[in-house]
JSON list of C-alpha atoms and ligand atoms in Angstrom, two decimals:
[
{"chain": "G", "resi": 1364, "resn": "MET", "atom": "CA", "xyz": [-0.07, -0.04, 0.14]},
{"chain": "G", "resi": 1365, "resn": "ILE", "atom": "CA", "xyz": [1.56, 3.21, -0.52]},
{"chain": "G", "resi": 1366, "resn": "ALA", "atom": "CA", "xyz": [0.29, 7.11, 0.67]},
{"chain": "G", "resi": 1367, "resn": "ALA", "atom": "CA", "xyz": [-1.31, 7.96, -2.91]},
{"chain": "G", "resi": 1368, "resn": "GLN", "atom": "CA", "xyz": [-4.43, 5.80, -1.82]},
{"chain": "G", "resi": 1369, "resn": "ALA", "atom": "CA", "xyz": [-5.03, 8.14, 0.64]},
{"chain": "G", "resi": 1370, "resn": "HIS", "atom": "CA", "xyz": [-8.66, 9.38, -0.04]},
{"chain": "G", "resi": 1371, "resn": "ASN", "atom": "CA", "xyz": [-9.71, 12.63, -1.38]},
{"chain": "G", "resi": 1372, "resn": "GLN", "atom": "CA", "xyz": [-13.62, 12.82, -2.19]},
{"chain": "G", "resi": 1373, "resn": "GLU", "atom": "CA", "xyz": [-13.55, 16.65, -1.03]},
{"chain": "G", "resi": 1374, "resn": "MET", "atom": "CA", "xyz": [-10.95, 17.47, -3.21]},
{"chain": "G", "resi": 1375, "resn": "GLU", "atom": "CA", "xyz": [-12.30, 19.63, -6.49]},
{"chain": "G", "resi": 1376, "resn": "LEU", "atom": "CA", "xyz": [-10.68, 18.38, -9.51]},
{"chain": "G", "resi": 1377, "resn": "LEU", "atom": "CA", "xyz": [-10.74, 21.48, -12.45]},
{"chain": "G", "resi": 1378, "resn": "GLU", "atom": "CA", "xyz": [-11.19, 20.56, -15.95]},
{"chain": "G", "resi": 1379, "resn": "ARG", "atom": "CA", "xyz": [-11.46, 16.65, -15.54]},
{"chain": "G", "resi": 1380, "resn": "SER", "atom": "CA", "xyz": [-14.70, 15.80, -15.90]},
{"chain": "G", "resi": 1381, "resn": "GLN", "atom": "CA", "xyz": [-14.36, 14.36, -19.61]},
{"chain": "G", "resi": 1382, "resn": "GLN", "atom": "CA", "xyz": [-11.28, 12.32, -18.25]},
{"chain": "G", "resi": 1383, "resn": "LEU", "atom": "CA", "xyz": [-13.31, 10.99, -15.53]},
{"chain": "G", "resi": 1384, "resn": "LYS", "atom": "CA", "xyz": [-16.24, 10.13, -17.97]},
{"chain": "G", "resi": 1385, "resn": "THR", "atom": "CA", "xyz": [-13.54, 8.18, -20.50]},
{"chain": "G", "resi": 1386, "resn": "LEU", "atom": "CA", "xyz": [-12.24, 6.09, -17.31]},
{"chain": "G", "resi": 1387, "resn": "SER", "atom": "CA", "xyz": [-15.58, 5.46, -16.27]},
{"chain": "G", "resi": 1388, "resn": "SER", "atom": "CA", "xyz": [-16.84, 3.89, -19.33]},
{"chain": "G", "resi": 1389, "resn": "LEU", "atom": "CA", "xyz": [-13.32, 2.28, -19.42]},
{"chain": "G", "resi": 1390, "resn": "LEU", "atom": "CA", "xyz": [-14.12, 0.45, -16.01]},
{"chain": "G", "resi": 1391, "resn": "ASP", "atom": "CA", "xyz": [-17.49, -0.47, -17.49]},
{"chain": "G", "resi": 1392, "resn": "GLU", "atom": "CA", "xyz": [-16.00, -2.59, -20.13]},
{"chain": "G", "resi": 1393, "resn": "ALA", "atom": "CA", "xyz": [-13.35, -4.00, -17.56]},
{"chain": "G", "resi": 1394, "resn": "ALA", "atom": "CA", "xyz": [-16.44, -4.96, -15.19]},
{"chain": "G", "resi": 1395, "resn": "GLU", "atom": "CA", "xyz": [-18.27, -6.61, -18.73]},
{"chain": "G", "resi": 1396, "resn": "GLY", "atom": "CA", "xyz": [-14.67, -8.67, -18.98]},
{"chain": "G", "resi": 1397, "resn": "THR", "atom": "CA", "xyz": [-12.96, -6.95, -21.49]},
{"chain": "G", "resi": 1398, "resn": "GLY", "atom": "CA", "xyz": [-9.55, -5.44, -19.28]},
{"chain": "G", "resi": 1399, "resn": "ARG", "atom": "CA", "xyz": [-8.13, -2.39, -20.40]},
{"chain": "G", "resi": 1400, "resn": "LEU", "atom": "CA", "xyz": [-4.55, -0.95, -20.05]},
{"chain": "G", "resi": 1401, "resn": "VAL", "atom": "CA", "xyz": [-4.70, 2.88, -19.89]},
{"chain": "G", "resi": 1402, "resn": "LEU", "atom": "CA", "xyz": [-1.59, 5.07, -20.40]},
{"chain": "G", "resi": 1403, "resn": "VAL", "atom": "CA", "xyz": [-1.97, 8.27, -18.54]},
{"chain": "G", "resi": 1404, "resn": "ALA", "atom": "CA", "xyz": [0.47, 10.71, -19.40]},
{"chain": "G", "resi": 1405, "resn": "GLY", "atom": "CA", "xyz": [1.30, 14.28, -18.96]},
{"chain": "G", "resi": 1406, "resn": "GLU", "atom": "CA", "xyz": [3.88, 16.89, -17.46]},
{"chain": "G", "resi": 1407, "resn": "ALA", "atom": "CA", "xyz": [5.26, 16.71, -14.00]},
{"chain": "G", "resi": 1408, "resn": "GLY", "atom": "CA", "xyz": [2.59, 18.04, -11.89]},
{"chain": "G", "resi": 1409, "resn": "VAL", "atom": "CA", "xyz": [0.02, 18.15, -14.09]},
{"chain": "G", "resi": 1410, "resn": "GLY", "atom": "CA", "xyz": [-2.40, 16.17, -12.06]},
{"chain": "G", "resi": 1411, "resn": "LYS", "atom": "CA", "xyz": [-2.17, 12.51, -13.27]},
{"chain": "G", "resi": 1412, "resn": "THR", "atom": "CA", "xyz": [-2.05, 11.02, -9.70]},
{"chain": "G", "resi": 1413, "resn": "ALA", "atom": "CA", "xyz": [-4.85, 13.48, -8.57]},
{"chain": "G", "resi": 1414, "resn": "LEU", "atom": "CA", "xyz": [-7.07, 12.24, -11.56]},
{"chain": "G", "resi": 1415, "resn": "CYS", "atom": "CA", "xyz": [-6.54, 8.44, -10.77]},
{"chain": "G", "resi": 1416, "resn": "ARG", "atom": "CA", "xyz": [-7.29, 8.98, -6.99]},
{"chain": "G", "resi": 1417, "resn": "LYS", "atom": "CA", "xyz": [-10.67, 11.11, -7.69]},
{"chain": "G", "resi": 1418, "resn": "PHE", "atom": "CA", "xyz": [-11.60, 8.55, -10.39]},
{"chain": "G", "resi": 1419, "resn": "CYS", "atom": "CA", "xyz": [-10.61, 5.68, -7.53]},
{"chain": "G", "resi": 1420, "resn": "ASP", "atom": "CA", "xyz": [-12.73, 7.41, -5.12]},
{"chain": "G", "resi": 1421, "resn": "SER", "atom": "CA", "xyz": [-15.65, 8.09, -7.55]},
{"chain": "G", "resi": 1422, "resn": "VAL", "atom": "CA", "xyz": [-15.96, 4.08, -8.66]},
{"chain": "G", "resi": 1423, "resn": "ALA", "atom": "CA", "xyz": [-14.99, 3.16, -5.25]},
{"chain": "G", "resi": 1424, "resn": "GLU", "atom": "CA", "xyz": [-18.48, 1.23, -4.72]},
{"chain": "G", "resi": 1425, "resn": "ARG", "atom": "CA", "xyz": [-18.46, -0.84, -8.14]},
{"chain": "G", "resi": 1426, "resn": "SER", "atom": "CA", "xyz": [-14.61, -1.62, -7.97]},
{"chain": "G", "resi": 1427, "resn": "THR", "atom": "CA", "xyz": [-11.58, -2.11, -5.74]},
{"chain": "G", "resi": 1428, "resn": "ALA", "atom": "CA", "xyz": [-8.39, -0.65, -6.12]},
{"chain": "G", "resi": 1429, "resn": "MET", "atom": "CA", "xyz": [-4.58, -1.05, -5.64]},
{"chain": "G", "resi": 1430, "resn": "TRP", "atom": "CA", "xyz": [-1.68, 1.28, -6.07]},
{"chain": "G", "resi": 1431, "resn": "GLY", "atom": "CA", "xyz": [1.78, 0.35, -6.81]},
{"chain": "G", "resi": 1432, "resn": "ALA", "atom": "CA", "xyz": [4.46, 3.04, -7.70]},
{"chain": "G", "resi": 1433, "resn": "CYS", "atom": "CA", "xyz": [8.08, 3.55, -9.14]},
{"chain": "G", "resi": 1434, "resn": "ASP", "atom": "CA", "xyz": [10.46, 5.62, -7.69]},
{"chain": "G", "resi": 1435, "resn": "PRO", "atom": "CA", "xyz": [13.55, 7.95, -8.68]},
{"chain": "G", "resi": 1436, "resn": "LEU", "atom": "CA", "xyz": [15.90, 5.67, -7.05]},
{"chain": "G", "resi": 1437, "resn": "ALA", "atom": "CA", "xyz": [19.50, 5.53, -8.30]},
{"chain": "G", "resi": 1438, "resn": "ALA", "atom": "CA", "xyz": [19.10, 1.53, -8.65]},
{"chain": "G", "resi": 1439, "resn": "ALA", "atom": "CA", "xyz": [15.38, 0.92, -9.59]},
{"chain": "G", "resi": 1440, "resn": "ARG", "atom": "CA", "xyz": [13.48, -1.31, -7.81]},
{"chain": "G", "resi": 1441, "resn": "PRO", "atom": "CA", "xyz": [12.75, -4.66, -9.23]},
{"chain": "G", "resi": 1442, "resn": "LEU", "atom": "CA", "xyz": [9.06, -4.84, -9.93]},
{"chain": "G", "resi": 1443, "resn": "GLY", "atom": "CA", "xyz": [8.42, -1.99, -7.46]},
{"chain": "G", "resi": 1444, "resn": "PRO", "atom": "CA", "xyz": [4.92, -1.71, -8.21]},
{"chain": "G", "resi": 1445, "resn": "LEU", "atom": "CA", "xyz": [4.30, -5.42, -7.95]},
{"chain": "G", "resi": 1446, "resn": "VAL", "atom": "CA", "xyz": [5.78, -5.77, -4.89]},
{"chain": "G", "resi": 1447, "resn": "ASP", "atom": "CA", "xyz": [3.63, -2.64, -3.58]},
{"chain": "G", "resi": 1448, "resn": "ILE", "atom": "CA", "xyz": [0.77, -4.54, -4.36]},
{"chain": "G", "resi": 1449, "resn": "SER", "atom": "CA", "xyz": [1.93, -8.01, -3.98]},
{"chain": "G", "resi": 1450, "resn": "THR", "atom": "CA", "xyz": [-0.10, -8.65, -0.67]},
{"chain": "G", "resi": 1451, "resn": "GLU", "atom": "CA", "xyz": [-3.36, -7.43, -1.76]},
{"chain": "G", "resi": 1452, "resn": "LEU", "atom": "CA", "xyz": [-3.18, -9.90, -5.14]},
{"chain": "G", "resi": 1453, "resn": "GLY", "atom": "CA", "xyz": [-2.55, -12.26, -2.75]},
{"chain": "G", "resi": 1454, "resn": "GLY", "atom": "CA", "xyz": [-1.67, -16.25, -3.81]},
{"chain": "G", "resi": 1455, "resn": "GLU", "atom": "CA", "xyz": [1.63, -17.15, -4.68]},
{"chain": "G", "resi": 1456, "resn": "ILE", "atom": "CA", "xyz": [2.80, -13.61, -5.72]},
{"chain": "G", "resi": 1457, "resn": "PRO", "atom": "CA", "xyz": [4.51, -12.78, -2.27]},
{"chain": "G", "resi": 1458, "resn": "GLY", "atom": "CA", "xyz": [6.47, -15.72, -2.43]},
{"chain": "G", "resi": 1459, "resn": "LEU", "atom": "CA", "xyz": [7.55, -15.75, -5.90]},
{"chain": "G", "resi": 1460, "resn": "LEU", "atom": "CA", "xyz": [8.73, -12.19, -5.61]},
{"chain": "G", "resi": 1461, "resn": "ARG", "atom": "CA", "xyz": [10.67, -13.23, -2.87]},
{"chain": "G", "resi": 1462, "resn": "GLU", "atom": "CA", "xyz": [12.28, -15.86, -4.66]},
{"chain": "G", "resi": 1463, "resn": "GLY", "atom": "CA", "xyz": [12.78, -13.82, -8.19]},
{"chain": "G", "resi": 1464, "resn": "VAL", "atom": "CA", "xyz": [11.46, -15.99, -10.49]},
{"chain": "G", "resi": 1465, "resn": "ARG", "atom": "CA", "xyz": [10.37, -13.89, -13.40]},
{"chain": "G", "resi": 1466, "resn": "ASP", "atom": "CA", "xyz": [8.58, -15.60, -16.01]},
{"chain": "G", "resi": 1467, "resn": "ARG", "atom": "CA", "xyz": [6.40, -17.18, -13.29]},
{"chain": "G", "resi": 1468, "resn": "ILE", "atom": "CA", "xyz": [5.56, -14.13, -11.46]},
{"chain": "G", "resi": 1469, "resn": "PHE", "atom": "CA", "xyz": [4.19, -12.94, -15.01]},
{"chain": "G", "resi": 1470, "resn": "GLU", "atom": "CA", "xyz": [1.98, -15.57, -15.37]},
{"chain": "G", "resi": 1471, "resn": "VAL", "atom": "CA", "xyz": [0.68, -15.75, -11.85]},
{"chain": "G", "resi": 1472, "resn": "THR", "atom": "CA", "xyz": [-0.09, -11.82, -11.57]},
{"chain": "G", "resi": 1473, "resn": "LEU", "atom": "CA", "xyz": [-2.06, -12.80, -14.71]},
{"chain": "G", "resi": 1474, "resn": "HIS", "atom": "CA", "xyz": [-3.86, -15.58, -13.06]},
{"chain": "G", "resi": 1475, "resn": "GLN", "atom": "CA", "xyz": [-4.16, -13.47, -9.98]},
{"chain": "G", "resi": 1476, "resn": "LEU", "atom": "CA", "xyz": [-6.07, -10.59, -11.92]},
{"chain": "G", "resi": 1477, "resn": "THR", "atom": "CA", "xyz": [-8.07, -12.89, -14.47]},
{"chain": "G", "resi": 1478, "resn": "GLU", "atom": "CA", "xyz": [-9.45, -14.79, -11.21]},
{"chain": "G", "resi": 1479, "resn": "ARG", "atom": "CA", "xyz": [-10.97, -11.85, -9.75]},
{"chain": "G", "resi": 1480, "resn": "SER", "atom": "CA", "xyz": [-14.78, -11.27, -10.37]},
{"chain": "G", "resi": 1481, "resn": "LYS", "atom": "CA", "xyz": [-15.42, -7.79, -8.96]},
{"chain": "G", "resi": 1482, "resn": "ALA", "atom": "CA", "xyz": [-14.07, -4.85, -11.39]},
{"chain": "G", "resi": 1483, "resn": "THR", "atom": "CA", "xyz": [-10.74, -3.95, -10.03]},
{"chain": "G", "resi": 1484, "resn": "ILE", "atom": "CA", "xyz": [-8.23, -1.00, -10.66]},
{"chain": "G", "resi": 1485, "resn": "VAL", "atom": "CA", "xyz": [-4.48, -1.30, -10.61]},
{"chain": "G", "resi": 1486, "resn": "VAL", "atom": "CA", "xyz": [-2.57, 1.93, -10.36]},
{"chain": "G", "resi": 1487, "resn": "PHE", "atom": "CA", "xyz": [1.05, 1.85, -11.45]},
{"chain": "G", "resi": 1488, "resn": "GLU", "atom": "CA", "xyz": [2.38, 5.16, -10.79]},
{"chain": "G", "resi": 1489, "resn": "ASP", "atom": "CA", "xyz": [5.57, 7.10, -12.95]},
{"chain": "G", "resi": 1490, "resn": "VAL", "atom": "CA", "xyz": [6.48, 4.38, -14.60]},
{"chain": "G", "resi": 1491, "resn": "HIS", "atom": "CA", "xyz": [8.97, 6.63, -16.22]},
{"chain": "G", "resi": 1492, "resn": "TRP", "atom": "CA", "xyz": [10.80, 5.36, -13.32]},
{"chain": "G", "resi": 1493, "resn": "ALA", "atom": "CA", "xyz": [10.17, 1.69, -13.92]},
{"chain": "G", "resi": 1494, "resn": "ASP", "atom": "CA", "xyz": [12.92, -1.22, -13.88]},
{"chain": "G", "resi": 1495, "resn": "ASP", "atom": "CA", "xyz": [13.17, -3.38, -16.83]},
{"chain": "G", "resi": 1496, "resn": "SER", "atom": "CA", "xyz": [11.04, -5.91, -15.41]},
{"chain": "G", "resi": 1497, "resn": "THR", "atom": "CA", "xyz": [8.34, -3.78, -14.57]},
{"chain": "G", "resi": 1498, "resn": "LEU", "atom": "CA", "xyz": [8.37, -2.76, -18.42]},
{"chain": "G", "resi": 1499, "resn": "ASP", "atom": "CA", "xyz": [8.33, -6.02, -19.54]},
{"chain": "G", "resi": 1500, "resn": "LEU", "atom": "CA", "xyz": [5.49, -6.70, -17.06]},
{"chain": "G", "resi": 1501, "resn": "LEU", "atom": "CA", "xyz": [3.50, -3.97, -19.20]},
{"chain": "G", "resi": 1502, "resn": "ARG", "atom": "CA", "xyz": [4.60, -5.19, -22.23]},
{"chain": "G", "resi": 1503, "resn": "PHE", "atom": "CA", "xyz": [3.35, -8.85, -21.00]},
{"chain": "G", "resi": 1504, "resn": "LEU", "atom": "CA", "xyz": [-0.20, -7.94, -19.49]},
{"chain": "G", "resi": 1505, "resn": "ALA", "atom": "CA", "xyz": [-0.92, -5.11, -22.41]},
{"chain": "G", "resi": 1506, "resn": "ARG", "atom": "CA", "xyz": [-1.36, -8.48, -24.58]},
{"chain": "G", "resi": 1507, "resn": "ARG", "atom": "CA", "xyz": [-3.17, -10.65, -22.43]},
{"chain": "G", "resi": 1508, "resn": "ILE", "atom": "CA", "xyz": [-5.10, -8.20, -20.23]},
{"chain": "G", "resi": 1509, "resn": "GLU", "atom": "CA", "xyz": [-8.54, -8.34, -21.94]},
{"chain": "G", "resi": 1510, "resn": "SER", "atom": "CA", "xyz": [-9.39, -11.43, -20.22]},
{"chain": "G", "resi": 1511, "resn": "ALA", "atom": "CA", "xyz": [-9.76, -10.09, -16.82]},
{"chain": "G", "resi": 1512, "resn": "HIS", "atom": "CA", "xyz": [-11.97, -7.42, -15.10]},
{"chain": "G", "resi": 1513, "resn": "VAL", "atom": "CA", "xyz": [-9.15, -5.41, -14.42]},
{"chain": "G", "resi": 1514, "resn": "LEU", "atom": "CA", "xyz": [-8.54, -1.36, -15.65]},
{"chain": "G", "resi": 1515, "resn": "LEU", "atom": "CA", "xyz": [-4.53, -1.12, -15.17]},
{"chain": "G", "resi": 1516, "resn": "LEU", "atom": "CA", "xyz": [-3.97, 2.65, -15.24]},
{"chain": "G", "resi": 1517, "resn": "VAL", "atom": "CA", "xyz": [-0.11, 3.28, -15.82]},
{"chain": "G", "resi": 1518, "resn": "THR", "atom": "CA", "xyz": [1.01, 6.96, -15.02]},
{"chain": "G", "resi": 1519, "resn": "TYR", "atom": "CA", "xyz": [4.03, 8.65, -16.32]},
{"chain": "G", "resi": 1520, "resn": "ARG", "atom": "CA", "xyz": [5.58, 11.92, -17.20]},
{"chain": "G", "resi": 1521, "resn": "ASP", "atom": "CA", "xyz": [5.91, 12.45, -20.78]},
{"chain": "G", "resi": 1522, "resn": "ASP", "atom": "CA", "xyz": [8.05, 15.42, -20.85]},
{"chain": "G", "resi": 1523, "resn": "GLN", "atom": "CA", "xyz": [10.99, 13.27, -19.01]},
{"chain": "G", "resi": 1524, "resn": "LEU", "atom": "CA", "xyz": [11.30, 10.67, -21.99]},
{"chain": "G", "resi": 1525, "resn": "ASP", "atom": "CA", "xyz": [14.20, 11.84, -24.33]},
{"chain": "G", "resi": 1526, "resn": "GLN", "atom": "CA", "xyz": [14.75, 9.55, -27.39]},
{"chain": "G", "resi": 1527, "resn": "THR", "atom": "CA", "xyz": [16.86, 6.92, -25.71]},
{"chain": "G", "resi": 1528, "resn": "HIS", "atom": "CA", "xyz": [14.45, 6.49, -22.61]},
{"chain": "G", "resi": 1529, "resn": "PRO", "atom": "CA", "xyz": [13.16, 2.88, -22.04]},
{"chain": "G", "resi": 1530, "resn": "LEU", "atom": "CA", "xyz": [9.93, 3.94, -21.78]},
{"chain": "G", "resi": 1531, "resn": "ARG", "atom": "CA", "xyz": [9.52, 5.25, -25.33]},
{"chain": "G", "resi": 1532, "resn": "VAL", "atom": "CA", "xyz": [10.22, 1.60, -26.80]},
{"chain": "G", "resi": 1533, "resn": "VAL", "atom": "CA", "xyz": [7.80, 0.14, -24.56]},
{"chain": "G", "resi": 1534, "resn": "LEU", "atom": "CA", "xyz": [5.20, 2.94, -25.85]},
{"chain": "G", "resi": 1535, "resn": "GLY", "atom": "CA", "xyz": [6.06, 1.88, -29.05]},
{"chain": "G", "resi": 1536, "resn": "ASP", "atom": "CA", "xyz": [5.15, -1.85, -28.43]},
{"chain": "G", "resi": 1537, "resn": "LEU", "atom": "CA", "xyz": [2.00, -1.00, -26.97]},
{"chain": "G", "resi": 1538, "resn": "ALA", "atom": "CA", "xyz": [0.58, 0.70, -29.15]},
{"chain": "G", "resi": 1539, "resn": "SER", "atom": "CA", "xyz": [-0.66, -2.04, -31.46]},
{"chain": "G", "resi": 1540, "resn": "ALA", "atom": "CA", "xyz": [-2.44, -3.88, -28.18]},
{"chain": "G", "resi": 1541, "resn": "ALA", "atom": "CA", "xyz": [-6.09, -4.05, -28.80]},
{"chain": "G", "resi": 1542, "resn": "ALA", "atom": "CA", "xyz": [-6.75, -3.21, -24.58]},
{"chain": "G", "resi": 1543, "resn": "VAL", "atom": "CA", "xyz": [-4.11, -0.04, -24.40]},
{"chain": "G", "resi": 1544, "resn": "ARG", "atom": "CA", "xyz": [-5.98, 3.10, -24.30]},
{"chain": "G", "resi": 1545, "resn": "ARG", "atom": "CA", "xyz": [-4.20, 6.62, -24.05]},
{"chain": "G", "resi": 1546, "resn": "LEU", "atom": "CA", "xyz": [-5.39, 9.35, -21.88]},
{"chain": "G", "resi": 1547, "resn": "ALA", "atom": "CA", "xyz": [-3.38, 12.71, -22.36]},
{"chain": "G", "resi": 1548, "resn": "ILE", "atom": "CA", "xyz": [-3.69, 14.85, -19.19]},
{"chain": "G", "resi": 1549, "resn": "ARG", "atom": "CA", "xyz": [-3.04, 18.83, -20.17]},
{"chain": "G", "resi": 1550, "resn": "ARG", "atom": "CA", "xyz": [-2.57, 21.75, -17.79]},
{"chain": "G", "resi": 1551, "resn": "TYR", "atom": "CA", "xyz": [-5.78, 22.87, -15.93]},
{"chain": "G", "resi": 1552, "resn": "HIS", "atom": "CA", "xyz": [-4.73, 26.38, -14.96]},
{"chain": "G", "resi": 1553, "resn": "ARG", "atom": "CA", "xyz": [-6.44, 28.66, -17.38]},
{"chain": "G", "resi": 1554, "resn": "ARG", "atom": "CA", "xyz": [-10.00, 27.58, -15.86]},
{"chain": "G", "resi": 1555, "resn": "ARG", "atom": "CA", "xyz": [-8.54, 28.02, -12.42]},
{"chain": "G", "resi": 1556, "resn": "PHE", "atom": "CA", "xyz": [-7.24, 31.28, -13.50]},
{"chain": "G", "resi": 1557, "resn": "ALA", "atom": "CA", "xyz": [-11.08, 32.14, -14.78]},
{"chain": "G", "resi": 1558, "resn": "SER", "atom": "CA", "xyz": [-12.85, 31.25, -11.72]},
{"chain": "G", "resi": 1559, "resn": "TRP", "atom": "CA", "xyz": [-10.17, 32.93, -9.47]},
{"chain": "G", "resi": 1560, "resn": "ARG", "atom": "CA", "xyz": [-10.21, 36.36, -11.43]},
{"chain": "G", "resi": 1561, "resn": "PRO", "atom": "CA", "xyz": [-13.74, 37.94, -10.45]},
{"chain": "G", "resi": 1562, "resn": "LYS", "atom": "CA", "xyz": [-12.85, 37.86, -6.62]},
{"chain": "G", "resi": 1563, "resn": "ALA", "atom": "CA", "xyz": [-9.15, 38.94, -7.46]},
{"chain": "G", "resi": 1564, "resn": "ALA", "atom": "CA", "xyz": [-10.37, 41.54, -9.65]},
{"chain": "G", "resi": 1565, "resn": "TRP", "atom": "CA", "xyz": [-12.91, 42.50, -7.12]},
{"chain": "G", "resi": 1566, "resn": "THR", "atom": "CA", "xyz": [-9.98, 42.78, -4.84]},
{"chain": "G", "resi": 1567, "resn": "LEU", "atom": "CA", "xyz": [-7.46, 44.89, -7.13]},
{"chain": "G", "resi": 1568, "resn": "ALA", "atom": "CA", "xyz": [-10.86, 47.20, -8.03]},
{"chain": "G", "resi": 1569, "resn": "SER", "atom": "CA", "xyz": [-11.52, 48.12, -4.34]},
{"chain": "G", "resi": 1570, "resn": "SER", "atom": "CA", "xyz": [-7.63, 48.86, -3.41]},
{"chain": "G", "resi": 1571, "resn": "THR", "atom": "CA", "xyz": [-6.84, 50.72, -6.70]},
{"chain": "G", "resi": 1572, "resn": "ALA", "atom": "CA", "xyz": [-10.27, 52.70, -6.60]},
{"chain": "G", "resi": 1573, "resn": "LYS", "atom": "CA", "xyz": [-8.99, 53.71, -2.89]},
{"chain": "G", "resi": 1574, "resn": "LEU", "atom": "CA", "xyz": [-5.59, 54.96, -4.62]},
{"chain": "G", "resi": 1575, "resn": "GLY", "atom": "CA", "xyz": [-7.47, 56.59, -7.23]},
{"chain": "G", "resi": 1576, "resn": "GLU", "atom": "CA", "xyz": [-6.25, 54.55, -10.00]},
{"chain": "G", "resi": 1577, "resn": "ILE", "atom": "CA", "xyz": [-8.26, 52.94, -12.97]},
{"chain": "G", "resi": 1578, "resn": "PRO", "atom": "CA", "xyz": [-9.38, 49.38, -11.78]},
{"chain": "G", "resi": 1579, "resn": "PHE", "atom": "CA", "xyz": [-8.19, 46.26, -13.34]},
{"chain": "G", "resi": 1580, "resn": "THR", "atom": "CA", "xyz": [-11.35, 45.23, -13.91]},
{"chain": "G", "resi": 1581, "resn": "SER", "atom": "CA", "xyz": [-12.96, 48.23, -15.99]},
{"chain": "G", "resi": 1582, "resn": "ARG", "atom": "CA", "xyz": [-9.89, 47.04, -18.72]},
{"chain": "G", "resi": 1583, "resn": "ARG", "atom": "CA", "xyz": [-10.67, 43.35, -18.61]},
{"chain": "G", "resi": 1584, "resn": "SER", "atom": "CA", "xyz": [-14.36, 42.97, -18.85]},
{"chain": "F", "resi": 1165, "resn": "ATP", "atom": "N1", "xyz": [-7.85, 18.88, -12.25]},
{"chain": "F", "resi": 1165, "resn": "ATP", "atom": "C1", "xyz": [-7.03, 19.76, -10.95]},
{"chain": "F", "resi": 1165, "resn": "ATP", "atom": "N2", "xyz": [-7.50, 20.59, -10.32]},
{"chain": "F", "resi": 1165, "resn": "ATP", "atom": "C2", "xyz": [-7.39, 21.20, -9.02]},
{"chain": "F", "resi": 1165, "resn": "ATP", "atom": "N3", "xyz": [-5.78, 20.80, -8.83]},
{"chain": "F", "resi": 1165, "resn": "ATP", "atom": "C3", "xyz": [-5.27, 19.98, -9.23]},
{"chain": "F", "resi": 1165, "resn": "ATP", "atom": "C4", "xyz": [-5.68, 19.38, -10.38]},
{"chain": "F", "resi": 1165, "resn": "ATP", "atom": "N4", "xyz": [-5.13, 18.07, -10.84]},
{"chain": "F", "resi": 1165, "resn": "ATP", "atom": "C5", "xyz": [-3.71, 18.45, -9.80]},
{"chain": "F", "resi": 1165, "resn": "ATP", "atom": "N5", "xyz": [-4.11, 19.25, -9.02]},
{"chain": "F", "resi": 1165, "resn": "ATP", "atom": "C6", "xyz": [-3.20, 19.29, -7.91]},
{"chain": "F", "resi": 1165, "resn": "ATP", "atom": "O1", "xyz": [-1.83, 19.82, -8.61]},
{"chain": "F", "resi": 1165, "resn": "ATP", "atom": "C7", "xyz": [-0.79, 18.92, -7.74]},
{"chain": "F", "resi": 1165, "resn": "ATP", "atom": "C8", "xyz": [-0.27, 18.15, -8.48]},
{"chain": "F", "resi": 1165, "resn": "ATP", "atom": "O2", "xyz": [-0.92, 17.38, -8.90]},
{"chain": "F", "resi": 1165, "resn": "ATP", "atom": "P1", "xyz": [-0.38, 15.44, -9.20]},
{"chain": "F", "resi": 1165, "resn": "ATP", "atom": "O3", "xyz": [0.47, 15.23, -7.81]},
{"chain": "F", "resi": 1165, "resn": "ATP", "atom": "O4", "xyz": [-1.68, 14.80, -9.21]},
{"chain": "F", "resi": 1165, "resn": "ATP", "atom": "O5", "xyz": [0.43, 15.40, -10.15]},
{"chain": "F", "resi": 1165, "resn": "ATP", "atom": "P2", "xyz": [1.39, 14.51, -11.13]},
{"chain": "F", "resi": 1165, "resn": "ATP", "atom": "O6", "xyz": [0.84, 14.72, -12.74]},
{"chain": "F", "resi": 1165, "resn": "ATP", "atom": "O7", "xyz": [0.81, 13.05, -10.75]},
{"chain": "F", "resi": 1165, "resn": "ATP", "atom": "O8", "xyz": [2.62, 14.97, -10.62]},
{"chain": "F", "resi": 1165, "resn": "ATP", "atom": "P3", "xyz": [3.67, 14.12, -11.11]},
{"chain": "F", "resi": 1165, "resn": "ATP", "atom": "O9", "xyz": [4.52, 13.93, -11.97]},
{"chain": "F", "resi": 1165, "resn": "ATP", "atom": "O10", "xyz": [5.01, 14.93, -10.03]},
{"chain": "F", "resi": 1165, "resn": "ATP", "atom": "O11", "xyz": [3.48, 12.74, -10.15]},
{"chain": "F", "resi": 1165, "resn": "ATP", "atom": "C9", "xyz": [-1.67, 18.60, -6.09]},
{"chain": "F", "resi": 1165, "resn": "ATP", "atom": "O12", "xyz": [-1.89, 19.40, -5.33]},
{"chain": "F", "resi": 1165, "resn": "ATP", "atom": "C10", "xyz": [-2.98, 18.25, -6.84]},
{"chain": "F", "resi": 1165, "resn": "ATP", "atom": "O13", "xyz": [-3.62, 18.33, -5.92]},
{"chain": "F", "resi": 1166, "resn": "MG", "atom": "MG1", "xyz": [1.76, 12.06, -9.33]}
]
């Protein structure tokens, strides 16, 4: 379990209703037995985690969520996100991870996911920091996840992938997988500025009026 699981139902997200709708309909498909892997991409701090959290909270009654993450370590944790969810995933996975038998780990992970009848959301965060085994696990799952009631959300910073970044190659490989969808997350600041402006403009207008200057509002409205 990682900190990103903390509930944030009360947090208001700006400009994300379309993305939440898209994720909700992909979860419907997963619930009906057609699993999906969604690549949630955006620059650092744009709101990838916030969106995933909000989405998981909003569908908590009809799904369960498991969160794993990659970290900016000098030596990436082998299969870090899988280790994070291993206890929740259960079965042989925790033992296999300790033994480090990679191919069997992939098969059993898929088996554990396919076994679940309730719709399950798995979030793998920040895969731009993933180790090679995690990237291979993504390749493996992308081709097979359609048989599971699973929505796998994979977040990454798309502004940090230079030409030689290993994730670039994986993204190319995943492009042809039928289960894969892409969700680009753009900055939300414009509307935040719009909703913030009236109050700020009023404050500015009041203060500038006192100073005998032309109010900011009269020039902008
Ligand atoms: N749509 C939004 N409306 C309002 N606040 C938001 C929105 N999206 C994100 N935030 C806020 O912006 C900050 C950064 O968001 P978040 O951590 O989700 O970004 P991120 O894309 O996951 O960043 P990183 O690449 O570092 O993982 C948080 O404080 C979050 O609450
Ligand atoms: Mg994040």
